[in-house]
Amino acid sequence: MKILLIGKDGQLGRELRKSVPQRAELIGLGRKELDICQRNSVMEVVSSELPDIVINAAAYTAVDKAESEPEQAFRVNAYGAENLALACKEFGARLIHVSTDFIFDGQKSSPYSATDPIRPLSVYGKSKAAGEIAVQEILPEVVIVRTSWIYAQVGYNFVNTMLRLMNERDRLSVVADQLGTPTSSSTLAETIYALVRKPKTKGIYHCTDAGIASWYDFAVAIYEESKMVGLLPVDKHVQIQPVKSLDYPAQATRPAYSVLDKHRVLSELGIELKHWRQALRQILQEKAAL
C-alpha cells in the first residue's frame, strides 16, 4: 500500500509519519515540496507517485488571521482540497481529508453528528466547509475526518502556548464559555490509519478524545498535569481566571459548543478513545521525557 501524505510537517503530519502501518510505504510532502494550490503540480505529483491513498493533512489554520486574508484561507482549504480530489479521481486514489469542528455554528447543546447542517461562523470555518463540499462533489467515496482542538508535543498549539505563558506569568485569563474536546494528534493519527486499513469506508467521521471541556478546563489541566511531570516547577503558582468570550475579543467568532459525536469511529473502527485528560497526561509525560 502506498500512502501520499500532504502536510507532513504539521502536528498531525509528524504524528502520521511516526506510526506508519506495517507493509505501507509513506511518502510525505510539505509546503516546500508541493503547493496544493497549484493544480498542475498536484496532478504531476499524484500521476508520478500513483498512491493508493492520499491523506490531506495540509490546511491554513490561522483562525484569526484568516479574517483579514480570506483569499489565502480559501486558496488552501477549499481550492487546494479540490485539486487533491481531482487528482485522486483522475488517478484512482482514495482521499482522506481532515476537517474541523469550526464548520458548525455552536448553537447545539448536544454533540454534533455527521449529518447536522454546517453553518460556519468564521472565514476559517467557511473555507474548511467549502473544502468539504468540493471534495464530496468530486469524490462521493471520499473520507472526511472532522476533529477539534488538536495538539501535540511540538508545534504551535494551545498546550505549548499555555506552558510558555505559565512559565512566564503568574496570572492568566482563559475563556470558559466555549465547550469542545481537546484532541491528541496521536488519537487522530490512530483513527486515520484505522480508516486506511478499511478500504470500503467512506463519508464523514468525527474524531476527538472523549469527554467535554472548556478552554479554561483545558488550561487548568495543563497546569496541574505539567507540575506532576516536571514541565512546571512545583513551587510555580499561576492564577488562572475564567472569563467570557466577550471579555476576550478575537477577530474570528468561535462556536460556543462544538463537541462532536464519535459514534461511527467507536462502532465501525473499534477504537477505544481515551478521556482528553488522560491523553493530555500521556503527551505531557512524553514531552517531559524528551
mmCIF file of C-alpha atoms in Angstrom:
data_model
loop_
_atom_site.group_PDB
_atom_site.id
_atom_site.type_symbol
_atom_site.label_atom_id
_atom_site.label_comp_id
_atom_site.label_asym_id
_atom_site.label_seq_id
_atom_site.Cartn_x
_atom_site.Cartn_y
_atom_site.Cartn_z
ATOM 1 C CA MET A 1 0.000 0.000 0.000
ATOM 2 C CA LYS A 2 1.347 3.405 -0.978
ATOM 3 C CA ILE A 3 0.253 6.456 1.014
ATOM 4 C CA LEU A 4 0.864 10.039 -0.063
ATOM 5 C CA LEU A 5 0.763 12.337 2.971
ATOM 6 C CA ILE A 6 0.171 16.025 2.253
ATOM 7 C CA GLY A 7 1.175 18.305 5.116
ATOM 8 C CA LYS A 8 3.949 16.158 6.560
ATOM 9 C CA ASP A 9 5.391 18.914 8.772
ATOM 10 C CA GLY A 10 2.252 19.845 10.702
ATOM 11 C CA GLN A 11 1.244 18.419 14.071
ATOM 12 C CA LEU A 12 -0.822 15.658 12.509
ATOM 13 C CA GLY A 13 1.638 15.060 9.679
ATOM 14 C CA ARG A 14 4.503 14.474 12.091
ATOM 15 C CA GLU A 15 2.390 12.029 14.084
ATOM 16 C CA LEU A 16 1.338 10.150 10.959
ATOM 17 C CA ARG A 17 4.982 9.793 9.966
ATOM 18 C CA LYS A 18 5.778 8.256 13.365
ATOM 19 C CA SER A 19 3.187 5.491 13.186
ATOM 20 C CA VAL A 20 3.089 4.202 9.595
ATOM 21 C CA PRO A 21 1.230 0.853 9.306
ATOM 22 C CA GLN A 22 3.251 -2.248 8.555
ATOM 23 C CA ARG A 23 3.634 -3.079 4.848
ATOM 24 C CA ALA A 24 2.764 0.504 3.936
ATOM 25 C CA GLU A 25 5.009 2.934 2.084
ATOM 26 C CA LEU A 26 4.551 6.541 3.184
ATOM 27 C CA ILE A 27 5.639 9.460 1.029
ATOM 28 C CA GLY A 28 5.360 12.730 2.914
ATOM 29 C CA LEU A 29 5.265 16.136 1.262
ATOM 30 C CA GLY A 30 5.327 19.533 2.921
ATOM 31 C CA ARG A 31 4.660 23.002 1.596
ATOM 32 C CA LYS A 32 8.191 23.264 0.175
ATOM 33 C CA GLU A 33 7.755 20.074 -1.842
ATOM 34 C CA LEU A 34 4.200 20.673 -3.059
ATOM 35 C CA ASP A 35 1.918 23.691 -3.196
ATOM 36 C CA ILE A 36 -1.541 22.128 -3.293
ATOM 37 C CA CYS A 37 -2.908 25.400 -4.672
ATOM 38 C CA GLN A 38 -1.090 24.697 -7.949
ATOM 39 C CA ARG A 39 -3.314 22.235 -9.790
ATOM 40 C CA ASN A 40 -0.709 21.217 -12.364
ATOM 41 C CA SER A 41 1.814 20.465 -9.634
ATOM 42 C CA VAL A 42 -0.709 18.334 -7.742
ATOM 43 C CA MET A 43 -1.586 16.381 -10.882
ATOM 44 C CA GLU A 44 2.072 15.861 -11.686
ATOM 45 C CA VAL A 45 2.922 14.522 -8.213
ATOM 46 C CA VAL A 46 -0.063 12.174 -7.999
ATOM 47 C CA SER A 47 0.497 10.875 -11.539
ATOM 48 C CA SER A 48 4.161 10.271 -10.742
ATOM 49 C CA GLU A 49 3.676 8.562 -7.376
ATOM 50 C CA LEU A 50 0.357 6.785 -8.134
ATOM 51 C CA PRO A 51 -0.553 6.352 -4.462
ATOM 52 C CA ASP A 52 -3.335 4.080 -3.247
ATOM 53 C CA ILE A 53 -4.341 6.671 -0.646
ATOM 54 C CA VAL A 54 -3.836 10.418 -0.289
ATOM 55 C CA ILE A 55 -4.134 11.897 3.220
ATOM 56 C CA ASN A 56 -4.744 15.632 3.204
ATOM 57 C CA ALA A 57 -3.382 16.943 6.495
ATOM 58 C CA ALA A 58 -2.468 20.316 4.989
ATOM 59 C CA ALA A 59 -4.511 23.355 5.963
ATOM 60 C CA TYR A 60 -4.498 27.069 6.594
ATOM 61 C CA THR A 61 -5.224 27.130 10.341
ATOM 62 C CA ALA A 62 -4.584 30.746 11.429
ATOM 63 C CA VAL A 63 -8.170 31.252 12.574
ATOM 64 C CA ASP A 64 -7.984 34.951 13.451
ATOM 65 C CA LYS A 65 -5.593 35.911 10.662
ATOM 66 C CA ALA A 66 -7.989 34.365 8.137
ATOM 67 C CA GLU A 67 -10.459 37.168 8.831
ATOM 68 C CA SER A 68 -8.064 39.636 7.204
ATOM 69 C CA GLU A 69 -6.796 37.325 4.440
ATOM 70 C CA PRO A 70 -9.777 35.213 3.359
ATOM 71 C CA GLU A 71 -8.370 34.631 -0.123
ATOM 72 C CA GLN A 72 -5.414 32.714 1.272
ATOM 73 C CA ALA A 73 -7.597 30.646 3.621
ATOM 74 C CA PHE A 74 -9.927 29.639 0.776
ATOM 75 C CA ARG A 75 -6.997 29.077 -1.568
ATOM 76 C CA VAL A 76 -5.536 26.395 0.694
ATOM 77 C CA ASN A 77 -8.575 24.950 2.463
ATOM 78 C CA ALA A 78 -11.004 24.914 -0.466
ATOM 79 C CA TYR A 79 -9.116 25.180 -3.763
ATOM 80 C CA GLY A 80 -6.177 23.088 -2.540
ATOM 81 C CA ALA A 81 -8.508 20.363 -1.297
ATOM 82 C CA GLU A 82 -10.355 20.461 -4.623
ATOM 83 C CA ASN A 83 -7.089 19.968 -6.508
ATOM 84 C CA LEU A 84 -6.235 16.893 -4.461
ATOM 85 C CA ALA A 85 -9.706 15.434 -5.027
ATOM 86 C CA LEU A 86 -9.453 15.985 -8.786
ATOM 87 C CA ALA A 87 -6.054 14.262 -8.857
ATOM 88 C CA CYS A 88 -7.372 11.336 -6.806
ATOM 89 C CA LYS A 89 -10.294 10.957 -9.189
ATOM 90 C CA GLU A 90 -8.016 11.122 -12.236
ATOM 91 C CA PHE A 91 -5.543 8.524 -10.971
ATOM 92 C CA GLY A 92 -7.756 6.249 -8.871
ATOM 93 C CA ALA A 93 -6.577 7.057 -5.342
ATOM 94 C CA ARG A 94 -8.661 7.170 -2.163
ATOM 95 C CA LEU A 95 -8.721 10.531 -0.375
ATOM 96 C CA ILE A 96 -8.842 11.008 3.393
ATOM 97 C CA HIS A 97 -9.451 14.699 4.069
ATOM 98 C CA VAL A 98 -9.077 16.266 7.526
ATOM 99 C CA SER A 99 -11.621 18.912 8.563
ATOM 100 C CA THR A 100 -12.729 20.767 11.676
ATOM 101 C CA ASP A 101 -15.452 21.456 14.244
ATOM 102 C CA PHE A 102 -15.414 25.093 13.101
ATOM 103 C CA ILE A 103 -17.816 24.192 10.291
ATOM 104 C CA PHE A 104 -20.598 24.241 12.951
ATOM 105 C CA ASP A 105 -22.247 27.315 14.496
ATOM 106 C CA GLY A 106 -22.133 26.089 18.112
ATOM 107 C CA GLN A 107 -25.856 26.549 18.770
ATOM 108 C CA LYS A 108 -26.488 22.944 19.822
ATOM 109 C CA SER A 109 -26.206 21.638 23.375
ATOM 110 C CA SER A 110 -25.616 18.007 22.416
ATOM 111 C CA PRO A 111 -22.811 16.508 20.326
ATOM 112 C CA TYR A 112 -22.845 17.313 16.616
ATOM 113 C CA SER A 113 -23.430 14.353 14.333
ATOM 114 C CA ALA A 114 -22.002 13.966 10.837
ATOM 115 C CA THR A 115 -25.444 14.731 9.358
ATOM 116 C CA ASP A 116 -26.027 18.024 11.191
ATOM 117 C CA PRO A 117 -26.121 21.060 8.880
ATOM 118 C CA ILE A 118 -22.910 23.039 8.622
ATOM 119 C CA ARG A 119 -23.104 26.749 9.470
ATOM 120 C CA PRO A 120 -19.595 28.156 9.941
ATOM 121 C CA LEU A 121 -19.155 31.457 11.778
ATOM 122 C CA SER A 122 -15.644 32.444 10.686
ATOM 123 C CA VAL A 123 -13.666 32.746 7.466
ATOM 124 C CA TYR A 124 -11.582 29.764 8.559
ATOM 125 C CA GLY A 125 -14.728 27.694 9.163
ATOM 126 C CA LYS A 126 -16.236 28.781 5.845
ATOM 127 C CA SER A 127 -13.061 27.870 3.969
ATOM 128 C CA LYS A 128 -12.971 24.417 5.553
ATOM 129 C CA ALA A 129 -16.673 23.924 4.825
ATOM 130 C CA ALA A 130 -16.045 24.866 1.195
ATOM 131 C CA GLY A 131 -13.263 22.276 1.087
ATOM 132 C CA GLU A 132 -15.595 19.587 2.398
ATOM 133 C CA ILE A 133 -18.229 20.424 -0.206
ATOM 134 C CA ALA A 134 -15.686 20.444 -3.028
ATOM 135 C CA VAL A 135 -14.132 17.057 -2.247
ATOM 136 C CA GLN A 136 -17.544 15.429 -1.754
ATOM 137 C CA GLU A 137 -18.796 16.693 -5.106
ATOM 138 C CA ILE A 138 -15.724 15.354 -6.904
ATOM 139 C CA LEU A 139 -15.301 12.107 -4.940
ATOM 140 C CA PRO A 140 -18.526 10.693 -3.461
ATOM 141 C CA GLU A 141 -16.410 7.973 -1.813
ATOM 142 C CA VAL A 142 -14.125 10.471 -0.011
ATOM 143 C CA VAL A 143 -13.484 10.043 3.720
ATOM 144 C CA ILE A 144 -13.707 13.252 5.766
ATOM 145 C CA VAL A 145 -12.379 13.222 9.325
ATOM 146 C CA ARG A 146 -13.502 16.163 11.450
ATOM 147 C CA THR A 147 -11.601 16.909 14.630
ATOM 148 C CA SER A 148 -11.200 19.684 17.207
ATOM 149 C CA TRP A 149 -8.698 21.424 19.486
ATOM 150 C CA ILE A 150 -5.764 19.359 18.231
ATOM 151 C CA TYR A 151 -2.394 19.480 19.973
ATOM 152 C CA ALA A 152 0.908 17.595 20.016
ATOM 153 C CA GLN A 153 4.246 17.553 21.850
ATOM 154 C CA VAL A 154 5.701 20.130 19.480
ATOM 155 C CA GLY A 155 4.329 22.849 17.268
ATOM 156 C CA TYR A 156 2.073 25.838 17.714
ATOM 157 C CA ASN A 157 -0.923 24.749 19.792
ATOM 158 C CA PHE A 158 -2.843 25.608 22.949
ATOM 159 C CA VAL A 159 -0.855 23.256 25.177
ATOM 160 C CA ASN A 160 2.531 24.661 24.225
ATOM 161 C CA THR A 161 1.250 28.245 24.344
ATOM 162 C CA MET A 162 -0.111 27.698 27.849
ATOM 163 C CA LEU A 163 3.133 26.081 29.019
ATOM 164 C CA ARG A 164 5.116 29.067 27.766
ATOM 165 C CA LEU A 165 2.786 31.588 29.380
ATOM 166 C CA MET A 166 2.637 29.662 32.661
ATOM 167 C CA ASN A 167 6.416 29.731 32.872
ATOM 168 C CA GLU A 168 6.451 33.478 32.150
ATOM 169 C CA ARG A 169 3.475 34.770 34.132
ATOM 170 C CA ASP A 170 1.699 34.451 37.468
ATOM 171 C CA ARG A 171 -1.818 35.164 36.175
ATOM 172 C CA LEU A 172 -3.733 34.106 33.062
ATOM 173 C CA SER A 173 -7.270 34.678 31.783
ATOM 174 C CA VAL A 174 -8.802 31.851 29.751
ATOM 175 C CA VAL A 175 -12.193 31.600 28.041
ATOM 176 C CA ALA A 176 -14.627 29.398 29.968
ATOM 177 C CA ASP A 177 -17.807 29.601 27.851
ATOM 178 C CA GLN A 178 -16.614 27.718 24.744
ATOM 179 C CA LEU A 179 -17.070 23.958 25.076
ATOM 180 C CA GLY A 180 -15.453 21.258 22.976
ATOM 181 C CA THR A 181 -12.978 18.397 23.277
ATOM 182 C CA PRO A 182 -9.171 18.530 23.151
ATOM 183 C CA THR A 183 -7.688 16.003 20.737
ATOM 184 C CA SER A 184 -4.239 14.468 20.890
ATOM 185 C CA SER A 185 -2.571 14.205 17.482
ATOM 186 C CA SER A 186 -1.837 10.550 18.282
ATOM 187 C CA THR A 187 -5.569 9.819 18.664
ATOM 188 C CA LEU A 188 -6.295 11.425 15.305
ATOM 189 C CA ALA A 189 -3.431 9.588 13.591
ATOM 190 C CA GLU A 190 -4.625 6.255 15.007
ATOM 191 C CA THR A 191 -8.122 6.913 13.663
ATOM 192 C CA ILE A 192 -6.867 7.882 10.215
ATOM 193 C CA TYR A 193 -4.767 4.735 9.927
ATOM 194 C CA ALA A 194 -7.732 2.634 11.053
ATOM 195 C CA LEU A 195 -9.630 4.156 8.121
ATOM 196 C CA VAL A 196 -6.680 3.461 5.825
ATOM 197 C CA ARG A 197 -6.905 -0.230 6.743
ATOM 198 C CA LYS A 198 -10.637 -0.315 5.868
ATOM 199 C CA PRO A 199 -10.773 0.246 2.102
ATOM 200 C CA LYS A 200 -14.560 0.401 1.844
ATOM 201 C CA THR A 201 -15.091 3.208 4.347
ATOM 202 C CA LYS A 202 -16.469 6.499 3.066
ATOM 203 C CA GLY A 203 -18.310 9.534 4.349
ATOM 204 C CA ILE A 204 -17.810 11.690 7.426
ATOM 205 C CA TYR A 205 -16.224 10.557 10.687
ATOM 206 C CA HIS A 206 -15.825 12.618 13.844
ATOM 207 C CA CYS A 207 -12.686 12.031 15.889
ATOM 208 C CA THR A 208 -11.697 13.633 19.182
ATOM 209 C CA ASP A 209 -10.671 12.295 22.533
ATOM 210 C CA ALA A 210 -13.503 11.517 24.983
ATOM 211 C CA GLY A 211 -15.156 13.983 27.338
ATOM 212 C CA ILE A 212 -16.008 17.684 27.273
ATOM 213 C CA ALA A 213 -14.021 20.722 28.390
ATOM 214 C CA SER A 214 -13.858 24.470 28.171
ATOM 215 C CA TRP A 215 -10.615 26.196 27.270
ATOM 216 C CA TYR A 216 -10.413 27.139 30.956
ATOM 217 C CA ASP A 217 -10.775 23.476 31.989
ATOM 218 C CA PHE A 218 -8.086 22.563 29.481
ATOM 219 C CA ALA A 219 -5.722 25.246 30.818
ATOM 220 C CA VAL A 220 -6.204 24.162 34.434
ATOM 221 C CA ALA A 221 -5.493 20.548 33.458
ATOM 222 C CA ILE A 222 -2.329 21.595 31.607
ATOM 223 C CA TYR A 223 -1.189 23.477 34.707
ATOM 224 C CA GLU A 224 -1.861 20.598 37.093
ATOM 225 C CA GLU A 225 -0.509 17.828 34.877
ATOM 226 C CA SER A 226 2.599 19.801 33.892
ATOM 227 C CA LYS A 227 3.550 20.228 37.541
ATOM 228 C CA MET A 228 3.212 16.492 38.077
ATOM 229 C CA VAL A 229 5.636 15.628 35.252
ATOM 230 C CA GLY A 230 8.126 18.428 35.854
ATOM 231 C CA LEU A 231 7.332 20.741 32.956
ATOM 232 C CA LEU A 232 6.498 23.454 35.501
ATOM 233 C CA PRO A 233 8.336 23.990 38.806
ATOM 234 C CA VAL A 234 6.436 22.584 41.774
ATOM 235 C CA ASP A 235 6.620 25.954 43.541
ATOM 236 C CA LYS A 236 5.375 27.875 40.475
ATOM 237 C CA HIS A 237 1.935 29.358 41.195
ATOM 238 C CA VAL A 238 -0.254 30.626 38.367
ATOM 239 C CA GLN A 239 -3.718 32.033 38.958
ATOM 240 C CA ILE A 240 -5.967 31.016 36.069
ATOM 241 C CA GLN A 241 -9.020 33.228 35.791
ATOM 242 C CA PRO A 242 -12.107 32.070 33.835
ATOM 243 C CA VAL A 243 -13.505 34.754 31.510
ATOM 244 C CA LYS A 244 -16.309 35.036 28.973
ATOM 245 C CA SER A 245 -15.684 35.172 25.236
ATOM 246 C CA LEU A 246 -16.993 38.742 25.196
ATOM 247 C CA ASP A 247 -14.245 39.721 27.642
ATOM 248 C CA TYR A 248 -11.558 38.194 25.436
ATOM 249 C CA PRO A 249 -12.181 39.700 21.995
ATOM 250 C CA ALA A 250 -10.817 37.902 18.944
ATOM 251 C CA GLN A 251 -11.087 38.647 15.242
ATOM 252 C CA ALA A 252 -12.838 35.345 14.454
ATOM 253 C CA THR A 253 -16.029 34.114 16.081
ATOM 254 C CA ARG A 254 -15.693 30.635 17.592
ATOM 255 C CA PRO A 255 -18.546 28.152 18.118
ATOM 256 C CA ALA A 256 -19.691 28.205 21.747
ATOM 257 C CA TYR A 257 -20.278 24.441 21.661
ATOM 258 C CA SER A 258 -18.508 22.107 19.264
ATOM 259 C CA VAL A 259 -18.477 18.669 20.884
ATOM 260 C CA LEU A 260 -18.531 16.020 18.149
ATOM 261 C CA ASP A 261 -20.499 12.760 18.118
ATOM 262 C CA LYS A 262 -17.946 9.979 17.614
ATOM 263 C CA HIS A 263 -20.393 7.101 17.125
ATOM 264 C CA ARG A 264 -19.007 5.966 13.759
ATOM 265 C CA VAL A 265 -15.413 5.854 14.978
ATOM 266 C CA LEU A 266 -16.419 3.824 18.027
ATOM 267 C CA SER A 267 -18.795 1.419 16.293
ATOM 268 C CA GLU A 268 -17.085 0.895 12.912
ATOM 269 C CA LEU A 269 -13.404 1.194 13.733
ATOM 270 C CA GLY A 270 -13.335 -0.311 17.208
ATOM 271 C CA ILE A 271 -11.081 2.428 18.574
ATOM 272 C CA GLU A 272 -11.176 2.970 22.323
ATOM 273 C CA LEU A 273 -10.939 6.717 22.783
ATOM 274 C CA LYS A 274 -9.136 7.967 25.894
ATOM 275 C CA HIS A 275 -10.582 10.734 28.039
ATOM 276 C CA TRP A 276 -8.984 14.001 26.949
ATOM 277 C CA ARG A 277 -7.244 14.463 30.300
ATOM 278 C CA GLN A 278 -5.671 11.013 30.117
ATOM 279 C CA ALA A 279 -4.452 11.735 26.599
ATOM 280 C CA LEU A 280 -3.064 15.090 27.757
ATOM 281 C CA ARG A 281 -1.199 13.420 30.608
ATOM 282 C CA GLN A 282 0.407 10.975 28.186
ATOM 283 C CA ILE A 283 1.539 13.721 25.810
ATOM 284 C CA LEU A 284 2.989 15.793 28.672
ATOM 285 C CA GLN A 285 4.819 12.766 30.080
ATOM 286 C CA GLU A 286 6.355 12.128 26.660
ATOM 287 C CA LYS A 287 7.252 15.809 26.314
ATOM 288 C CA ALA A 288 8.937 15.832 29.727
ATOM 289 C CA ALA A 289 10.982 12.786 28.731
ATOM 290 C CA LEU A 290 12.453 14.457 25.645
#
